[in-house]
Short mmCIF file of C-alpha atoms in Angstrom, two decimals:
data_model
loop_
_atom_site.label_atom_id
_atom_site.label_comp_id
_atom_site.label_asym_id
_atom_site.label_seq_id
_atom_site.Cartn_x
_atom_site.Cartn_y
_atom_site.Cartn_z
CA MET A 1 6.99 20.53 24.16
CA ILE A 2 6.29 16.85 23.48
CA THR A 3 10.04 16.19 23.15
CA ASP A 4 10.37 17.01 26.86
CA GLU A 5 8.25 13.97 27.72
CA PRO A 6 9.71 10.49 28.36
CA VAL A 7 10.11 8.72 25.04
CA ARG A 8 7.87 5.84 24.00
CA GLY A 9 8.54 3.07 21.54
CA SER A 10 10.68 0.06 20.77
CA TYR A 11 14.09 -0.45 19.15
CA ALA A 12 13.31 -3.77 17.49
CA TYR A 13 16.75 -4.32 15.96
CA LEU A 14 18.54 -3.70 19.24
CA GLU A 15 16.18 -6.01 21.09
CA HIS A 16 16.14 -8.70 18.36
CA PRO A 17 19.43 -8.51 16.41
CA SER A 18 18.65 -11.81 14.68
CA LEU A 19 16.31 -9.78 12.45
CA LEU A 20 19.40 -8.90 10.44
CA SER A 21 19.77 -12.52 9.34
CA LEU A 22 16.66 -12.00 7.16
CA SER A 23 16.43 -10.12 3.87
CA GLY A 24 15.25 -6.52 3.92
CA LEU A 25 11.87 -7.51 2.49
CA GLU A 26 11.36 -10.27 5.06
CA GLN A 27 12.16 -7.81 7.84
CA LEU A 28 9.66 -5.18 6.71
CA ARG A 29 6.92 -7.76 6.20
CA LEU A 30 7.28 -8.79 9.84
CA PHE A 31 6.62 -5.19 10.90
CA LEU A 32 3.61 -4.96 8.56
CA ASP A 33 2.25 -8.21 9.97
CA GLY A 34 2.09 -6.71 13.45
CA TYR A 35 5.32 -7.91 15.02
CA PHE A 36 7.38 -5.63 17.30
CA ASP A 37 6.22 -2.47 19.03
CA LEU A 38 6.45 0.72 17.01
CA ALA A 39 9.58 2.87 17.00
CA PRO A 40 9.59 6.24 18.82
CA ILE A 41 9.24 8.20 15.54
CA SER A 42 6.03 6.26 14.82
CA ARG A 43 4.68 6.76 18.33
CA LEU A 44 5.30 10.50 17.98
CA THR A 45 3.75 11.05 14.53
CA GLY A 46 1.61 8.01 13.67
CA LEU A 47 3.93 7.06 10.79
CA ILE A 48 3.27 3.42 9.79
CA GLY A 49 4.06 1.03 6.96
CA GLU A 50 1.21 0.08 4.61
CA HIS A 51 2.75 -2.06 1.85
CA ALA A 52 6.00 -3.83 1.01
CA ALA A 53 7.23 -5.64 -2.10
CA GLU A 54 10.64 -5.94 -3.67
CA GLY A 55 11.58 -2.39 -4.71
CA GLU A 56 8.36 -0.92 -3.28
CA ALA A 57 7.29 0.53 0.07
CA THR A 58 4.28 2.60 1.13
CA PHE A 59 4.08 4.55 4.38
CA SER A 60 1.38 6.86 5.68
CA MET A 61 0.85 9.35 8.48
CA PRO A 62 -2.22 11.21 9.77
CA ALA A 63 -2.52 14.86 8.72
CA SER A 64 -2.73 15.78 12.38
CA PRO A 65 -3.52 19.30 13.68
CA TRP A 66 -0.14 19.03 15.40
CA TRP A 67 1.52 19.71 12.02
CA ARG A 68 -0.03 23.18 11.62
CA SER A 69 2.45 26.01 11.19
CA GLY A 70 1.89 29.58 12.28
CA GLY A 71 0.04 30.14 9.01
CA GLY A 72 -2.24 27.11 9.46
CA VAL A 73 -0.95 25.13 6.47
CA PHE A 74 1.71 22.48 7.10
CA LEU A 75 5.36 23.30 6.60
CA ALA A 76 6.76 21.72 3.45
CA GLY A 77 9.10 19.85 5.81
CA VAL A 78 6.19 17.60 6.82
CA PHE A 79 6.44 15.78 3.48
CA PRO A 80 9.96 14.39 4.15
CA TYR A 81 8.60 12.92 7.38
CA VAL A 82 6.45 10.46 5.47
CA ALA A 83 8.56 10.31 2.29
CA ASP A 84 11.89 9.42 3.91
CA ALA A 85 10.57 6.07 5.16
CA ALA A 86 9.04 5.11 1.81
CA LEU A 87 12.12 6.18 -0.15
CA GLY A 88 14.50 4.30 2.12
CA LEU A 89 12.51 1.09 2.49
CA ALA A 90 11.87 0.82 -1.25
CA VAL A 91 15.63 0.33 -1.56
CA TYR A 92 16.07 -1.67 1.66
CA ASN A 93 13.50 -4.21 0.45
CA THR A 94 15.96 -5.33 -2.23
CA LEU A 95 18.90 -5.94 0.11
CA PRO A 96 20.24 -9.30 1.29
CA PRO A 97 20.70 -10.15 4.98
CA ALA A 98 23.38 -8.37 7.05
CA THR A 99 23.25 -5.22 4.93
CA GLY A 100 22.57 -1.71 6.19
CA LEU A 101 21.48 1.44 4.37
CA ALA A 102 22.15 5.15 4.89
CA THR A 103 20.46 8.09 3.18
CA SER A 104 22.89 10.36 1.37
CA GLU A 105 20.50 12.79 -0.29
CA LEU A 106 16.78 13.61 -0.25
CA SER A 107 15.13 15.95 -2.77
CA MET A 108 11.48 16.98 -2.97
CA ASN A 109 9.27 19.10 -5.20
CA PHE A 110 6.07 20.45 -3.66
CA LEU A 111 2.91 20.75 -5.75
CA ARG A 112 0.13 21.41 -3.25
CA PRO A 113 0.17 22.35 0.44
CA ALA A 114 -0.94 19.88 3.07
CA THR A 115 -3.49 20.81 5.72
CA VAL A 116 -5.61 19.02 8.30
CA ALA A 117 -8.17 18.63 5.49
CA SER A 118 -5.67 16.35 3.70
CA GLY A 119 -6.80 13.59 6.07
CA ARG A 120 -3.77 11.37 5.64
CA LEU A 121 -0.41 11.74 3.90
CA VAL A 122 0.57 8.67 1.88
CA ALA A 123 4.04 8.14 0.36
CA GLU A 124 4.47 5.41 -2.26
CA GLY A 125 8.16 4.67 -2.81
CA LYS A 126 9.67 2.77 -5.74
CA LEU A 127 13.20 1.70 -6.58
CA ILE A 128 14.60 3.40 -9.69
CA GLN A 129 18.06 1.82 -9.84
CA MET A 130 20.21 -0.40 -7.62
CA GLY A 131 23.96 -0.41 -8.16
CA ARG A 132 26.83 -2.13 -6.42
CA SER A 133 26.99 0.42 -3.60
CA GLN A 134 24.13 2.90 -4.13
CA GLY A 135 20.42 2.89 -4.73
CA LEU A 136 18.09 5.55 -6.13
CA SER A 137 14.39 5.72 -5.32
CA GLU A 138 11.43 8.00 -5.93
CA CYS A 139 8.08 8.54 -4.24
CA ARG A 140 4.73 10.25 -4.71
CA VAL A 141 3.04 11.83 -1.71
CA THR A 142 -0.74 12.06 -1.90
CA ASP A 143 -3.55 13.02 0.43
CA ALA A 144 -6.42 10.77 1.55
CA GLU A 145 -8.28 11.55 -1.69
CA GLY A 146 -5.32 10.54 -3.85
CA ARG A 147 -4.40 14.09 -4.91
CA LEU A 148 -0.69 14.49 -5.64
CA LEU A 149 0.96 16.82 -3.12
CA ALA A 150 4.68 16.22 -3.62
CA HIS A 151 7.27 14.15 -5.47
CA GLY A 152 10.60 13.06 -4.02
CA THR A 153 13.80 11.20 -4.83
CA SER A 154 16.55 9.85 -2.61
CA ARG A 155 20.03 8.41 -3.00
CA LEU A 156 21.06 5.78 -0.46
CA ILE A 157 24.34 4.01 0.31
CA LYS A 158 24.59 0.26 0.95
CA GLN A 159 26.61 -0.64 4.03
CA PRO A 160 27.54 -4.32 4.58
CA LEU A 161 27.51 -4.92 8.31
CA GLY A 162 30.81 -6.80 8.31
CA PHE A 163 29.64 -9.54 10.68
CA GLU A 164 27.45 -12.61 10.59
CA PRO A 165 24.17 -11.93 12.46
CA MET A 166 22.86 -14.59 14.77
CA PRO A 167 20.20 -16.81 13.19
CA VAL A 168 16.53 -16.64 14.14
CA THR A 169 16.03 -19.19 16.91
CA ASP A 170 12.64 -18.23 18.37
CA ASP A 171 9.39 -16.49 17.53
CA PHE A 172 9.30 -12.72 17.37
CA PRO A 173 6.82 -10.93 19.67
CA LYS A 174 3.51 -9.64 18.39
CA ARG A 175 2.88 -5.90 18.77
CA THR A 176 1.37 -4.78 22.06
CA PRO A 177 -2.07 -3.20 21.54
CA PRO A 178 -2.10 0.55 22.35
CA ASP A 179 -3.56 1.75 25.63
CA PRO A 180 -6.60 3.90 24.70
CA SER A 181 -6.43 5.67 28.06
CA ASP A 182 -2.90 6.90 27.36
CA PRO A 183 -2.79 8.04 23.70
CA ASP A 184 0.41 8.73 21.82
CA PRO A 185 1.26 12.38 21.10
CA HIS A 186 -0.21 12.55 17.59
CA GLU A 187 -3.56 11.26 18.93
CA ARG A 188 -3.94 13.98 21.58
CA PRO A 189 -5.49 17.43 21.12
CA SER A 190 -2.84 19.69 19.64
CA GLU A 191 -1.20 22.50 21.59
CA GLY A 192 0.04 25.88 20.40
CA GLU A 193 -1.57 28.64 18.38
CA VAL A 194 -2.01 29.54 14.72
CA VAL A 195 -1.68 33.23 13.87
CA PRO A 196 -5.15 34.67 13.13
CA LEU A 197 -5.65 35.26 9.42
CA ALA A 198 -6.50 38.95 9.82
CA GLU A 199 -3.27 39.53 11.73
CA LEU A 200 -1.25 37.41 9.32
CA ASN A 201 -2.30 39.60 6.43
CA GLU A 202 -1.50 42.88 8.15
CA ARG A 203 1.90 42.12 9.68
CA LYS A 204 5.32 41.04 8.47
CA TRP A 205 6.47 37.51 9.25
CA LEU A 206 9.72 39.00 10.55
CA ASP A 207 7.84 40.61 13.43
CA ILE A 208 5.98 37.38 14.22
CA TYR A 209 9.26 35.41 14.19
CA ARG A 210 10.75 37.89 16.63
CA GLU A 211 7.81 37.43 19.00
CA TRP A 212 8.37 33.66 18.95
CA ARG A 213 12.07 34.21 19.58
CA ASP A 214 11.39 36.58 22.47
CA GLY A 215 8.75 34.33 24.04
CA THR A 216 5.94 36.90 23.71
CA ARG A 217 3.81 34.75 21.37
CA PRO A 218 2.87 31.06 21.76
CA TYR A 219 4.55 28.77 19.24
CA ALA A 220 2.61 26.97 16.50
CA PRO A 221 1.47 23.36 17.06
CA VAL A 222 4.28 21.93 14.89
CA CYS A 223 6.82 23.46 17.27
CA HIS A 224 5.12 21.92 20.31
CA LEU A 225 5.21 18.50 18.63
CA THR A 226 8.81 18.63 17.38
CA GLY A 227 10.55 20.89 19.89
CA MET A 228 11.62 23.31 17.14
CA GLN A 229 12.27 26.88 18.29
CA ILE A 230 13.62 30.01 16.67
CA ALA A 231 16.91 31.18 18.19
CA ASP A 232 17.54 34.24 16.04
CA VAL A 233 16.14 36.03 13.00
CA GLU A 234 17.03 39.07 10.95
CA GLU A 235 15.95 40.08 7.47
CA GLY A 236 17.20 37.31 5.17
CA THR A 237 18.54 35.00 7.91
CA ALA A 238 17.05 32.63 10.49
CA VAL A 239 18.40 30.21 13.08
CA TRP A 240 16.20 27.37 14.35
CA THR A 241 16.98 24.67 16.89
CA MET A 242 15.53 21.26 17.68
CA PRO A 243 16.63 18.61 20.18
CA ALA A 244 18.24 15.43 18.86
CA SER A 245 15.50 13.71 20.81
CA ARG A 246 15.03 10.00 21.27
CA TRP A 247 11.52 10.58 19.95
CA TYR A 248 13.16 10.78 16.50
CA SER A 249 14.65 7.29 16.73
CA SER A 250 13.93 4.57 14.19
CA SER A 251 13.67 0.88 14.99
CA VAL A 252 17.46 0.60 14.73
CA GLY A 253 17.95 3.48 17.18
CA ALA A 254 19.18 5.89 14.47
CA PHE A 255 18.02 9.51 14.11
CA TYR A 256 15.28 9.75 11.48
CA GLY A 257 16.35 11.67 8.36
CA GLY A 258 12.89 13.13 7.76
CA ALA A 259 13.11 14.99 11.07
CA LEU A 260 16.44 16.52 10.08
CA ALA A 261 14.95 17.62 6.74
CA MET A 262 12.06 19.31 8.55
CA LEU A 263 14.44 21.34 10.73
CA ALA A 264 16.33 22.49 7.62
CA ASP A 265 13.06 23.41 5.91
CA ALA A 266 11.81 25.38 8.94
CA ALA A 267 14.98 27.45 9.06
CA MET A 268 14.98 28.17 5.32
CA ALA A 269 11.26 29.00 5.32
CA GLY A 270 11.99 31.35 8.21
CA ALA A 271 14.77 33.07 6.26
CA VAL A 272 12.50 33.48 3.22
CA GLY A 273 9.55 34.61 5.33
CA SER A 274 11.67 37.29 6.94
CA ILE A 275 11.97 39.16 3.61
CA VAL A 276 8.26 39.03 2.74
CA PRO A 277 6.40 42.32 3.32
CA ALA A 278 3.02 42.62 4.99
CA ARG A 279 -0.04 41.71 2.90
CA SER A 280 2.06 39.32 0.80
CA SER A 281 2.72 35.57 0.94
CA PHE A 282 5.14 32.87 -0.18
CA GLY A 283 5.24 29.12 -0.77
CA THR A 284 8.08 26.57 -0.75
CA LEU A 285 8.61 24.97 -4.16
CA ASP A 286 11.40 22.46 -3.52
CA LEU A 287 13.81 21.15 -0.91
CA LYS A 288 17.12 19.33 -1.11
CA VAL A 289 19.05 17.95 1.86
CA ASN A 290 22.44 16.25 1.83
CA PHE A 291 23.10 14.15 4.92
CA LEU A 292 26.78 14.36 5.84
CA ARG A 293 27.15 12.28 9.00
CA PRO A 294 24.91 10.40 11.46
CA VAL A 295 23.22 12.44 14.18
CA ARG A 296 23.82 11.31 17.73
CA VAL A 297 20.50 10.73 19.47
CA ASP A 298 21.53 12.46 22.70
CA ASP A 299 18.74 15.04 23.30
CA ARG A 300 21.18 17.91 22.80
CA PRO A 301 20.26 20.69 20.36
CA LEU A 302 20.66 20.62 16.60
CA THR A 303 21.01 24.06 15.02
CA ALA A 304 19.95 25.07 11.50
CA ARG A 305 21.32 28.37 10.16
CA ALA A 306 19.65 29.57 6.97
CA THR A 307 20.32 32.49 4.64
CA VAL A 308 18.53 33.87 1.59
CA VAL A 309 21.15 33.81 -1.16
CA HIS A 310 18.95 35.11 -3.99
CA ARG A 311 15.91 37.34 -3.98
CA GLY A 312 14.20 37.89 -7.31
CA LYS A 313 10.82 39.35 -8.17
CA THR A 314 8.99 36.03 -7.83
CA ILE A 315 11.60 33.48 -6.63
CA ALA A 316 13.82 33.39 -3.56
CA VAL A 317 16.55 30.82 -2.93
CA ALA A 318 17.89 29.95 0.52
CA THR A 319 20.57 27.62 1.86
CA CYS A 320 21.04 26.05 5.26
CA GLU A 321 23.68 24.34 7.39
CA VAL A 322 22.67 22.03 10.24
CA THR A 323 25.16 21.37 13.03
CA ASP A 324 25.06 19.21 16.14
CA ALA A 325 25.74 20.30 19.70
CA ASP A 326 29.49 19.82 19.15
CA GLY A 327 29.47 22.13 16.12
CA ARG A 328 29.89 19.32 13.58
CA ARG A 329 28.06 19.81 10.28
CA VAL A 330 25.52 17.01 9.89
CA ALA A 331 23.51 18.24 6.88
CA ILE A 332 23.24 21.01 4.32
CA GLY A 333 20.09 22.08 2.53
CA SER A 334 18.76 24.35 -0.18
CA THR A 335 15.30 25.50 -1.18
CA SER A 336 13.47 27.80 -3.55
CA ALA A 337 10.23 29.59 -2.76
CA MET A 338 7.66 31.50 -4.75
CA LEU A 339 7.15 35.10 -3.63
CA LEU A 340 3.64 36.47 -4.11
CA PRO A 341 3.72 40.26 -3.60
CA GLY A 342 0.29 41.64 -2.77
CA ARG A 343 -1.18 38.11 -2.56
CA GLN A 344 -2.65 37.70 0.90
CA TRP A 345 -2.86 34.47 2.84
CA SER A 346 -6.14 32.55 2.70
CA GLU A 347 -7.77 30.03 4.96
CA ALA A 348 -6.04 26.63 4.94
CA GLY A 349 -8.31 24.29 3.05
CA GLU A 350 -8.50 22.60 -0.33
CA ALA A 351 -5.21 21.25 -1.71
CA VAL A 352 -4.89 23.34 -4.87
CA PRO A 353 -1.56 24.15 -6.57
CA ILE A 354 0.83 26.19 -4.45
CA ASP A 355 0.79 29.30 -6.63
CA GLU A 356 -3.01 29.34 -6.41
CA ALA A 357 -3.41 28.36 -2.76
CA ILE A 358 -1.36 30.98 -0.97
#
């Protein structure tokens, strides 16, 4: 697992606290202009900023083979990875100096699946409304060809720092060029295995999940990248874990919300998948995550417990609770998925609508 490796990356705000004496927009423009080494979450995934203006932020990330799930297509939880940054920074770009921001809620609707053929995932975030203490933003996630894959919204809470940051007294450092002989994780050949299509269409996901749990089948590439593993699964329930790794740190040293959303999505997709019979398929339609308290970046496990709470003929609904290693609830999530009885899985390829692609 990549998360077992020593972490790479910089915590720019801890190393240069005078950054906080600038406005949010001035701060982000410094990063876009090539100052400061990238944060661990960017070194892990290739997530980078592309554009910043007041109330606007664009981030992108390569559609790396590392993101492949057991079925070949990317988990829906990949979209929050790129969207969370754009949603948050679109609000942060409007803030005055010495003001922090925390994500309270992230919601996404998924229109098309992402695959390696997507090339690059691009999230364009825009501010919708800024109040005295809260901000609301939205984003569109597209592929490299500009096709719309997902739409998201987020509610964020302003947090005045309560102290006067030190003024800028010297020049900030320019970013260190990457070492081509020692590539970051997302640039390396992916590890792990995708379930062969013929097998996928003849077996139940529940049996495949149990093989992952029991260690008799290699995990998918996304698990090798993120450290996610399945701890338990029964029909209608699934428990997934992931380390609160330093690889998930932002430039301020905080745990990245998009990573927490992916863990919740993986658990809920596992719970839904466990009820799907052989020679049938399913696709995630939406995801909502409420963030309840900050996650300590301490490398100890986070645990997501998901349950299917409704199973209809074509729609299933699941909920999830994410706890830290001390048993404290850090997030709750919900999702709905389309069930496609008798609709077999197809090769991951063109980004067509979910109900036509799976």
